[in-house]
Coordinates of C-alpha atoms in Angstrom, one line a residue:
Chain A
X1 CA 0.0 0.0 0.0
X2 CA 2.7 2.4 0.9
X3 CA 4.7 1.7 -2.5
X4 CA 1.4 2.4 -4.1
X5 CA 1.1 5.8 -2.5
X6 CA 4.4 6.5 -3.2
X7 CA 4.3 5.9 -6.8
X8 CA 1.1 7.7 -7.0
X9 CA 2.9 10.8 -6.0
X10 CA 5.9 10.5 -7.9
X11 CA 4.0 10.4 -10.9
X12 CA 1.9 13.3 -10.0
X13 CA 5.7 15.1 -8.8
X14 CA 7.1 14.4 -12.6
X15 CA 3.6 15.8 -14.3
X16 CA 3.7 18.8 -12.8
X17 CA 6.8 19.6 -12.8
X18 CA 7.2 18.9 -17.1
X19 CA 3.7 21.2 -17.0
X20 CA 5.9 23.5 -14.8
X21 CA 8.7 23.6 -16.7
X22 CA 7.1 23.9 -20.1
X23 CA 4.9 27.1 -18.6
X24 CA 7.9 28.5 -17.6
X25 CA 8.8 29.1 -21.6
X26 CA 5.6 30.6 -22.2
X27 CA 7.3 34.2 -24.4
X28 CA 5.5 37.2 -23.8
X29 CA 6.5 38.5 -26.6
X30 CA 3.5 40.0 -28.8
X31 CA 2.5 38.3 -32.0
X32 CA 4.2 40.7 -34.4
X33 CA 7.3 40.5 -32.4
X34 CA 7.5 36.6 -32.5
X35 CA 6.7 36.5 -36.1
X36 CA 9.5 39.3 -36.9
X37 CA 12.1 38.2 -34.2
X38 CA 12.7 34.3 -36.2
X39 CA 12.4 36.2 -39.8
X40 CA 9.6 34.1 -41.5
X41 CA 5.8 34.4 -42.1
X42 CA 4.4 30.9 -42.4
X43 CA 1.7 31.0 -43.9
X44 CA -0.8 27.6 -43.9
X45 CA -2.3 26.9 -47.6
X46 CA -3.6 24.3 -49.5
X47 CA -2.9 23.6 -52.9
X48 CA -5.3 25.4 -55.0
X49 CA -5.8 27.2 -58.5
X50 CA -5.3 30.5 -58.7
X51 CA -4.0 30.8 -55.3
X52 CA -1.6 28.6 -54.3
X53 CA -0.6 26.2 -56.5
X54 CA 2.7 24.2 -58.2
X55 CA 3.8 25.2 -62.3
X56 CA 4.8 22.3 -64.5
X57 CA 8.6 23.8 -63.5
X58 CA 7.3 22.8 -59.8
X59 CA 7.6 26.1 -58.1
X60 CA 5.2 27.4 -56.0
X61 CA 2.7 30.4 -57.5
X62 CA -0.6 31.9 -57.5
X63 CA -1.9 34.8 -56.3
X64 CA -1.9 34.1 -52.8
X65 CA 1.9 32.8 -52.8
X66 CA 3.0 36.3 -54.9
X67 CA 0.8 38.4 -52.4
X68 CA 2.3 36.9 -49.4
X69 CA 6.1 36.9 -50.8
X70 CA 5.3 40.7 -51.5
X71 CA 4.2 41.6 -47.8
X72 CA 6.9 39.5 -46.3
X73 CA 9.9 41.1 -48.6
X74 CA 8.3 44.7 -47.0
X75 CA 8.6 43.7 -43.7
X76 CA 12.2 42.5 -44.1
X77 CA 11.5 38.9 -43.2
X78 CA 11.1 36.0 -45.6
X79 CA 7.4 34.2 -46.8
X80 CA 7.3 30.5 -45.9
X81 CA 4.3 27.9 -47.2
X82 CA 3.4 25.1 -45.3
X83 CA 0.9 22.9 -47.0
X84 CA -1.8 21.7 -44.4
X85 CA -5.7 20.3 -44.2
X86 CA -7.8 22.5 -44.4
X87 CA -10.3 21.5 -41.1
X88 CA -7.0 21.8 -38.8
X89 CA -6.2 25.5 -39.7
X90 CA -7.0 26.7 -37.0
X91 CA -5.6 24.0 -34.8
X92 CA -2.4 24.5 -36.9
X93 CA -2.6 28.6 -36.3
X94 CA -3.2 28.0 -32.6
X95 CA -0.4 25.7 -31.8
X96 CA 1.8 27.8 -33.9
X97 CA 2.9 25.3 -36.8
X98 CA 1.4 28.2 -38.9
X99 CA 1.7 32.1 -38.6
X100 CA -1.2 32.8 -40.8
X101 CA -4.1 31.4 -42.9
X102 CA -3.5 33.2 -46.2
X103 CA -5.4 30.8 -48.9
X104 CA -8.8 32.5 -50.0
X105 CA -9.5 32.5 -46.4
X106 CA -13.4 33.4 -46.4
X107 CA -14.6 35.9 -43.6
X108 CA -17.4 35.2 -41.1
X109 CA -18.8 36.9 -38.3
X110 CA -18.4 33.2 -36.4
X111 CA -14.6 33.0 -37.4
X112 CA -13.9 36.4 -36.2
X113 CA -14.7 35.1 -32.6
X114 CA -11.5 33.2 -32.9
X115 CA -9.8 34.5 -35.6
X116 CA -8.4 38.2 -36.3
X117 CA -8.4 38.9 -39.5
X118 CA -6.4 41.8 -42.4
X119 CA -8.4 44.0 -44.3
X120 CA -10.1 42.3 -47.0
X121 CA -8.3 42.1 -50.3
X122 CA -11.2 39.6 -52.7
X123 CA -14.4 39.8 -53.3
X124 CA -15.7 35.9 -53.4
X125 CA -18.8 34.4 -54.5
X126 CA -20.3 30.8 -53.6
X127 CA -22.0 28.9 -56.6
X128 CA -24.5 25.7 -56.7
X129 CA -22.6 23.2 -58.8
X130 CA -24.7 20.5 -60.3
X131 CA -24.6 18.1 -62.5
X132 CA -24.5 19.5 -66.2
X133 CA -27.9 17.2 -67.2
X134 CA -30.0 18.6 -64.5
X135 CA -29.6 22.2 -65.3
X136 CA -33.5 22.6 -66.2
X137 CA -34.2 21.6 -62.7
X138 CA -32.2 24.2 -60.8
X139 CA -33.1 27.8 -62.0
X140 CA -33.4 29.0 -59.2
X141 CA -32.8 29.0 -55.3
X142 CA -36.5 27.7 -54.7
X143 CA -35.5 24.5 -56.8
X144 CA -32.6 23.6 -54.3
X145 CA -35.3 23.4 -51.4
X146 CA -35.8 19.5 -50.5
X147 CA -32.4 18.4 -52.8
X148 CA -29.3 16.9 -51.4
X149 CA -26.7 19.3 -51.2
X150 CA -23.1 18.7 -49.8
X151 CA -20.7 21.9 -48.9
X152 CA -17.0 21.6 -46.7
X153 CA -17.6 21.1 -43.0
X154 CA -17.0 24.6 -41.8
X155 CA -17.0 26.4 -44.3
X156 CA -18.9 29.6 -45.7
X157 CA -20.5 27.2 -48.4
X158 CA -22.4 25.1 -46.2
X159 CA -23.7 27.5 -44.1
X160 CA -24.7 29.5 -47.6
X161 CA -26.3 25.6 -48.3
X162 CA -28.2 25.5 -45.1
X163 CA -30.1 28.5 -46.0
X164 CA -31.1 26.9 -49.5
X165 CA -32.3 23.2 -48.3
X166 CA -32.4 21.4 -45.1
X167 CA -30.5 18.3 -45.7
X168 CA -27.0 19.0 -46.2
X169 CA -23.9 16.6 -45.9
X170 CA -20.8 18.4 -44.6
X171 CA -17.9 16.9 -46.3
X172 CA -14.0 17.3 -45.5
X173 CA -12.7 19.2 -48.4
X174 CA -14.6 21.2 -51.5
X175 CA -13.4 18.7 -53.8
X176 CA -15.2 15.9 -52.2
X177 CA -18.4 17.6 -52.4
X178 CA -17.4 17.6 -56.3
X179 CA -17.2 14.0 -55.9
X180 CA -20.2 13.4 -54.1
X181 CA -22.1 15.5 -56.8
X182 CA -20.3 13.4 -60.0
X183 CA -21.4 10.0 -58.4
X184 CA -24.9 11.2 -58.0
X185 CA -25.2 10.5 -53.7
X186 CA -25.6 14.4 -53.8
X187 CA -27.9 17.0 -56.0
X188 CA -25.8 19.8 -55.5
X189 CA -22.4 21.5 -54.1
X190 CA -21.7 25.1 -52.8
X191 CA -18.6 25.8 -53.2
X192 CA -16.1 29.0 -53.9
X193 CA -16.6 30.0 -57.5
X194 CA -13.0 30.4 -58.0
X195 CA -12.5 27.1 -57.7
X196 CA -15.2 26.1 -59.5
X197 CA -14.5 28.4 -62.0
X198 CA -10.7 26.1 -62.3
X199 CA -12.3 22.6 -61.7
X200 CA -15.8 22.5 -63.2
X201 CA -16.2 21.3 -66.6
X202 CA -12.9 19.8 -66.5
X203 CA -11.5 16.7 -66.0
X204 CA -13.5 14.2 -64.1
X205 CA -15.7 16.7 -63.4
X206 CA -16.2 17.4 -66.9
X207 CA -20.3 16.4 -66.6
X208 CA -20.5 19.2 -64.2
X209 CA -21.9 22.9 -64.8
X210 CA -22.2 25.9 -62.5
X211 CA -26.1 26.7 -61.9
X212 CA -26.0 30.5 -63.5
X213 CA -29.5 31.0 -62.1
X214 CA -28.9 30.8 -58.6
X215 CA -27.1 33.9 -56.9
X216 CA -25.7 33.0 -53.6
X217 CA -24.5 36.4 -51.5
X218 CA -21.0 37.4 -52.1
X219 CA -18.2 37.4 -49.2
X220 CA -14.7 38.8 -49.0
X221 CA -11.4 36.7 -48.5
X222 CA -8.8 38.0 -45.9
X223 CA -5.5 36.7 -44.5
X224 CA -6.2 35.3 -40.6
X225 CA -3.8 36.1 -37.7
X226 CA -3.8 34.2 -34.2
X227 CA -6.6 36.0 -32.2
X228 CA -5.4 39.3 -31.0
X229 CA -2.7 39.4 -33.2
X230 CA -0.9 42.4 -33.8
X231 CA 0.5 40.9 -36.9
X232 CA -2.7 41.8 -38.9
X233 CA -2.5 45.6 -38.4
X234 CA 1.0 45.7 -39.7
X235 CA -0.2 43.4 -42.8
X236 CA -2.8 46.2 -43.2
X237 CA -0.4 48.8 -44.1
X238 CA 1.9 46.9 -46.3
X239 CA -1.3 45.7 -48.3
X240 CA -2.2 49.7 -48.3
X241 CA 1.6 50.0 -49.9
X242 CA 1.0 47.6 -52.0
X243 CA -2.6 48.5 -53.4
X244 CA -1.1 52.2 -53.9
X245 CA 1.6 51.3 -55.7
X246 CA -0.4 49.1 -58.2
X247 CA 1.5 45.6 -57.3
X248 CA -1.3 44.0 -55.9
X249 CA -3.2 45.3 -59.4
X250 CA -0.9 43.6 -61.6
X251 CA -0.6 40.4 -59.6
X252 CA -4.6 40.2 -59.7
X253 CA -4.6 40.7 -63.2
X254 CA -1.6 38.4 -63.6
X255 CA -3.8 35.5 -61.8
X256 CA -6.7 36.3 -63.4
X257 CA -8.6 38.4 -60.6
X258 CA -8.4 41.5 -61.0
X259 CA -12.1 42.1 -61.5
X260 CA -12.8 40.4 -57.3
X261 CA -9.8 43.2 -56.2
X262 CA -10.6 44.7 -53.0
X263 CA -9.3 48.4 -53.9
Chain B
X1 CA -1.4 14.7 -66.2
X2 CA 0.4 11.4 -68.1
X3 CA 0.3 8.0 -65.9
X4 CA 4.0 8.1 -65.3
X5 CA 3.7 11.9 -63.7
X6 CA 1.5 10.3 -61.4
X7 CA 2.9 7.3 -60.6
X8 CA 6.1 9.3 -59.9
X9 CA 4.0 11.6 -57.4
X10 CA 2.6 8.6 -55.8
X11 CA 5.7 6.8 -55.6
X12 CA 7.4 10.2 -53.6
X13 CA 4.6 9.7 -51.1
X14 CA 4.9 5.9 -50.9
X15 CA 8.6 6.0 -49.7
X16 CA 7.1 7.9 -47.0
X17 CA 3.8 5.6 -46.0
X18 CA 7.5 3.0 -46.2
X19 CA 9.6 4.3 -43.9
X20 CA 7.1 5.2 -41.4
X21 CA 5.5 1.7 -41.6
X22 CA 9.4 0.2 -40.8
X23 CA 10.5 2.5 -38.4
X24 CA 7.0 1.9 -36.6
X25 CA 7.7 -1.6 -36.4
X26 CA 11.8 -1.4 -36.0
X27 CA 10.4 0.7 -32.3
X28 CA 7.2 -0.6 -31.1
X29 CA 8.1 -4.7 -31.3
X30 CA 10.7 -3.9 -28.6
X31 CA 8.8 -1.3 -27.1
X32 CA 5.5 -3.7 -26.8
X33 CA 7.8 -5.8 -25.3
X34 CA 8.6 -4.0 -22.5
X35 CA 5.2 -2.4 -22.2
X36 CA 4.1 -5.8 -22.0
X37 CA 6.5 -6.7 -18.9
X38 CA 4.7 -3.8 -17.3
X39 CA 1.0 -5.1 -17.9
X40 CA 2.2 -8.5 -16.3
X41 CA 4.2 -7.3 -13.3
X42 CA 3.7 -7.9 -9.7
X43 CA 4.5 -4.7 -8.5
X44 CA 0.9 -3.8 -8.7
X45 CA 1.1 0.6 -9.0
X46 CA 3.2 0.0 -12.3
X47 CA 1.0 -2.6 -12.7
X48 CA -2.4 -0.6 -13.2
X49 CA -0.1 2.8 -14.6
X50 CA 0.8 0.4 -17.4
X51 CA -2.9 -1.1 -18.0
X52 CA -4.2 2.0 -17.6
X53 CA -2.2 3.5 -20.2
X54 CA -2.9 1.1 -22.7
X55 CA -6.8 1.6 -22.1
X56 CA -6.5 4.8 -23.1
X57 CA -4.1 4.6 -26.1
X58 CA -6.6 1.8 -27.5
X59 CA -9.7 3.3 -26.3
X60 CA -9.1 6.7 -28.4
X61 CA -8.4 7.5 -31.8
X62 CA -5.2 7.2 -33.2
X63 CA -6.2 10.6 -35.5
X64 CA -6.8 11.9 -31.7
X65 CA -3.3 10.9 -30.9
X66 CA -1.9 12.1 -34.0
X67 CA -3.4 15.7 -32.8
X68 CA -1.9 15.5 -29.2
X69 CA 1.5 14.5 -29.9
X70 CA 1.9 17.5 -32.7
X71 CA -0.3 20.1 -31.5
X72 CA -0.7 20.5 -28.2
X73 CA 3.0 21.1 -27.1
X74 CA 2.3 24.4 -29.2
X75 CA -1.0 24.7 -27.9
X76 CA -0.9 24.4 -24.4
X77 CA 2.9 25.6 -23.2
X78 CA 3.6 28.1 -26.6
X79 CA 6.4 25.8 -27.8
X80 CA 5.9 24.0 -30.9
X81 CA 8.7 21.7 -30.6
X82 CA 8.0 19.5 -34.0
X83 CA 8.7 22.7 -36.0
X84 CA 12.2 23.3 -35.0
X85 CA 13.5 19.8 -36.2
X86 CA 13.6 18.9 -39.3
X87 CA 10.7 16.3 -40.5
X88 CA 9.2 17.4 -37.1
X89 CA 5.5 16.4 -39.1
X90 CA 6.8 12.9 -39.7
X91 CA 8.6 12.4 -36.6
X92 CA 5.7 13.1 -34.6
X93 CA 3.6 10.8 -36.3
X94 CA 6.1 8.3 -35.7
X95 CA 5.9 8.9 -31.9
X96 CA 2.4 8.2 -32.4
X97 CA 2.5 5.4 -34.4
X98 CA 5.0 3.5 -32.1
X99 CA 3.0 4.4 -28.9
X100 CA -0.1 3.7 -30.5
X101 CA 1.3 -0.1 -31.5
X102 CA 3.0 -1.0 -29.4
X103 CA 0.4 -1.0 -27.2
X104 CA -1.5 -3.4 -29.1
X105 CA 1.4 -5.5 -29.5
X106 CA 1.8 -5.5 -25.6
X107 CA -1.2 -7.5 -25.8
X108 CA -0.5 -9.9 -28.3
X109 CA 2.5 -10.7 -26.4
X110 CA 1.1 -10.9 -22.9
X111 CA -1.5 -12.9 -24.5
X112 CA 1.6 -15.4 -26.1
X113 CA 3.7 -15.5 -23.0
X114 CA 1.0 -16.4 -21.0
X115 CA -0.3 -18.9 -22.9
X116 CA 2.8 -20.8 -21.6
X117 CA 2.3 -23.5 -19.0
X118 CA 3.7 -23.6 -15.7
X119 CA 5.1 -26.9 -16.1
X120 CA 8.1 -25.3 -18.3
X121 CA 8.5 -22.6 -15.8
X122 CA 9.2 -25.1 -13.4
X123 CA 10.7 -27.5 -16.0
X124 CA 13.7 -24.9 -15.8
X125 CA 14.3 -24.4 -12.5
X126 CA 14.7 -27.8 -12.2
X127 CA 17.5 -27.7 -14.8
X128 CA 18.9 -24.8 -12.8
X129 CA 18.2 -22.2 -15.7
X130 CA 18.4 -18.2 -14.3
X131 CA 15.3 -16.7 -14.9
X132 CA 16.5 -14.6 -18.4
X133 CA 17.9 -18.1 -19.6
X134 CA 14.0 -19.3 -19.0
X135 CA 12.4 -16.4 -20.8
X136 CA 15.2 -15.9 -24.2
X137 CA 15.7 -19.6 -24.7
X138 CA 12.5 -21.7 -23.3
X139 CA 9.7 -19.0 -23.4
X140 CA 10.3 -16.4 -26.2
X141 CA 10.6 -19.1 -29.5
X142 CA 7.4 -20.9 -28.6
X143 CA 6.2 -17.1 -28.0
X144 CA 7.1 -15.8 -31.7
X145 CA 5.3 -18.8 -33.4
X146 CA 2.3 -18.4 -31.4
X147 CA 1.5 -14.7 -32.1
X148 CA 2.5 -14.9 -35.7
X149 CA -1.5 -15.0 -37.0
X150 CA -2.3 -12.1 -34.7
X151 CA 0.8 -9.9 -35.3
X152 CA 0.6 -10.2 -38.9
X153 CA -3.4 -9.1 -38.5
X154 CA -1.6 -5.9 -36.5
X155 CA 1.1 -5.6 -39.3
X156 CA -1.6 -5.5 -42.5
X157 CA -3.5 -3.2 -40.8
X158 CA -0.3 -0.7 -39.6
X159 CA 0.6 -0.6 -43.2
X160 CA -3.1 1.0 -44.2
X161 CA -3.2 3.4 -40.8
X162 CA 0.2 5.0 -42.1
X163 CA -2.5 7.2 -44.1
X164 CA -4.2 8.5 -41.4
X165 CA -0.9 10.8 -41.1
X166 CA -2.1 13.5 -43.6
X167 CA -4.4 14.9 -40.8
X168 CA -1.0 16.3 -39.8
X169 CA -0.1 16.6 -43.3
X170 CA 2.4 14.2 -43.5
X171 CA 2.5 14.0 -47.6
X172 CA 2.0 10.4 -47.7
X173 CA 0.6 8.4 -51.0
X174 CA -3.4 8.9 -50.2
X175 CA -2.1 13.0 -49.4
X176 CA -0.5 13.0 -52.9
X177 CA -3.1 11.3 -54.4
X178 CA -6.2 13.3 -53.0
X179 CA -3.5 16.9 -54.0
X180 CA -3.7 15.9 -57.5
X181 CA -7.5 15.2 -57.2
X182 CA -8.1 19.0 -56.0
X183 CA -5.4 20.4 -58.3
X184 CA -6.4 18.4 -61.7
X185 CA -10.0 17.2 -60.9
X186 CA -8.9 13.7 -61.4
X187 CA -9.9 10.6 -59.4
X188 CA -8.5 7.4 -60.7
X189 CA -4.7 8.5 -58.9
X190 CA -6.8 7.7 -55.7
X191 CA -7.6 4.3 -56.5
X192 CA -4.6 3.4 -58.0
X193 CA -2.5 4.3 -55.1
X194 CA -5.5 1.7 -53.1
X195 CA -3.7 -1.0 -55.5
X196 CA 0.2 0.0 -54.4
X197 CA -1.4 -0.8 -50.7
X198 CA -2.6 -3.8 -51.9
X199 CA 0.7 -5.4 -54.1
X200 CA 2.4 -4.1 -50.9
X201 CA 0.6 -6.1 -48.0
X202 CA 0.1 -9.4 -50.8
X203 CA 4.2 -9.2 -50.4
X204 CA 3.3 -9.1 -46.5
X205 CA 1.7 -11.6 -46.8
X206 CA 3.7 -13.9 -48.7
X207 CA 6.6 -13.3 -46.3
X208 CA 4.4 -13.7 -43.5
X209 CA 3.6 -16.9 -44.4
X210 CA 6.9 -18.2 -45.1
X211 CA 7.7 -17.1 -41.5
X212 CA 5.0 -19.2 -40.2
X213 CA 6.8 -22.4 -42.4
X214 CA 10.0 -22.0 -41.0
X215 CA 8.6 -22.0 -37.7
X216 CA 6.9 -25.5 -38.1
X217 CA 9.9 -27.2 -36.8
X218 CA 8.3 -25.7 -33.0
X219 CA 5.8 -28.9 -32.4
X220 CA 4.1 -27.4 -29.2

């Protein structure tokens, strides 16, 4: 019994003292100063077109990637990408793996609890993607009411698909909900129109179409700091630089969005 | 994209799903070992720390254990010790894998090593034989060719939960295969890295079962 007891304790004794030990490091540095301070923004992204995404030479480019090389060369440090899922971003962010979210990261008055977020730089639309052949039967939002629709879990799709129909399958990436909408266990998929734009029609998804009759509302992509972050507001006045001096105009047009600028 | 981009692409992230299945075995065999000393022990504290800490690594989610070992450090104490070494995404899946394993392997052992009679036990100190001569030379053979089946079940199985280390984005094959799904609409690269899982666990099972013919000669 005593050599029970005893071990007991020791084990509580070496648990709090690692818990000790490890708040002990805890910086109190601010957010800006840790980012400056090791000289590299890392920024989480998935691959996407036109964001972030590899060339045939297999370098990193896209709109996204330019941007954030062009903010980071301002503020004298250096732009780093780190590929990641996209349901752990914030988990990533949080245990500081990632600096920032800066991949057409979609604004919403939920995220903003938790996130804090750069001035908006895109305008962003989400679209009903159906199946090419059933066309006729969505023309407008009314026809979505009662029809399966899939959007990513979390994301500003589903929530955009929740107000169009009441039975809604949140998947794990926007691609999937492509999937689920090729192989017929869905009706339709909300998802970003700039990646629909780069996927539907083409490819697998070949069958697919874009339902032009159904206007979803509109939302704006911004670049997400850890909550409280002071990282954002000095991100806000490069991106000012940057808009003033037409670099972000050309790299929009470059990438084929100039007409979603945020100006 | 041609058949031999993507075969290249899913070969990159094979050689990883590779090396983390080996190293996973090369530490959690021995580690389930010794785990497995613990779960049998007299000395009853370390005793229930041990079975206790196996009940919880096999009662959760290895994708739950995946998120502990990386991100909480960060979380939790500010320190994000995986992204100062180099790899740190793979080695902390590893750490994962191995603890995750070898518990289950501490089972399959404790289940083989007591499935030994008595009568040996005593057989051997008869014969004067210390207690390590007992276990290494007596116990441990009959041991191996008993849990063969059940470790090979384990071994199959680690080989397709190598995967579930994208959620840290480890870029394993099923991670390379599902990037060039969202980057070129395409699906069959999913399914054909399903068939490089299969050829790779047929050769498993081929060895496996060559293992279990050279252990005939163990009439017990």
């Amino acid at each position: 019994m005593k050599r029970k007891i005893l071990a007991i304790v020791l084990v509580l004794v070496l648990v709090l003292s690692c818990v000790a030990a490890f708040t002990a490091c805890k910086s109190k540095k601010t957010d800006a100063e840790y980012i400056l301070d090791k000289g590299t923004l890392i920024c989480g992204i998935t691959l996407y077109e036109p964001m972030n995404y590899f060339n045939n030479d297999g370098d990193l480019i896209g709109f996204d990637t330019e941007f954030a090389e062009a903010v980071a060369e301002k503020l004298g440090i250096e732009a780093k990408f780190q590929v990641i899922k996209w349901s752990s971003k914030e988990i990533e962010l949080n245990s500081k793996y990632i600096d920032c979210i800066w991949n057409g990261f979609t604004v919403t008055e939920k995220r903003k609890e938790n996130i804090t977020f750069t001035q908006s730089y895109l305008n962003n639309t989400q679209c009903v993607v159906i199946k090419a052949s059933n066309a006729a039967l969505f023309a407008n939002e009314e026809a979505c009411a009662g029809k399966r629709a899939v959007a990513e879990a979390g994301s500003a799709g589903e929530t955009a698909a929740n107000e169009l129909t009441t039975n809604v399958t949140p998947k794990g990436a926007q691609v999937d909900a492509l999937t689920e909408v090729k192989s017929g266990t869905a009706d339709f998929a909300v998802v970003d129109v700039v990646l629909a734009n780069s996927m539907v029609g083409q490819g697998d998804y070949a069958d697919l179409a874009i339902a032009t009759g159904i206007q979803l509302e509109s939302e704006e992509y911004a670049i997400g700091f850890r909550k409280g972050s002071d990282m954002a507001e000095k991100v806000n006045a490069v991106i000012a630089d940057l808009l003033a001096d037409g670099t972000l105009q050309t790299l929009a047009e470059k990438y084929g969005v100039a007409g979603q600028l945020i100006k | 994209m041609s058949f031999s981009e993507v075969t290249l692409q899913l070969l990159n992230g094979f050689g990883t799903t590779c090396l983390l299945f080996i190293l996973t075995l090369v530490f959690a065999i021995p580690l389930g070992l010794i785990i497995s000393f613990g779960s049998m022990t007299k000395f009853k504290p370390l005793r229930y720390l041990t079975r206790g800490f196996v009940w919880i690594i096999r009662g959760t989610p290895l994708m739950l254990q995946l998120f502990v070992v990386f991100y909480v450090p960060g979380m939790l104490f500010d320190t994000p010790i995986f992204a100062t070494i180099e790899n740190g995404r793979f080695v902390a899946a590893l750490i994962a894998f191995v603890i995750n394993y070898a518990c289950y392997f501490s089972e399959i052992y404790r289940g083989g090593i007591e499935s030994i009679s008595k009568g040996q036990y005593e057989a051997c100190a008869v014969l004067g034989m210390t207690k390590g001569q007992t276990f290494f030379h007596v116990v441990l053979p009959q041991v191996v060719k008993r849990i063969i089946p059940p470790m090979s079940n384990e071994i199959i199985t680690l080989v397709k939960d190598t995967s579930l280390a994208r959620v840290i984005s480890v870029i394993d094959i099923v991670f390379a295969a599902e990037t060039i799904l969202s980057l070129r609409a395409l699906m069959w690269p999913l399914f054909y890295a399903g068939a490089f899982y299969l050829v790779f666990n047929g050769l498993l099972t081929l060895l496996f079962g060559f293992v279990e013919k050279k252990m005939d000669y163990y009439k017990v």
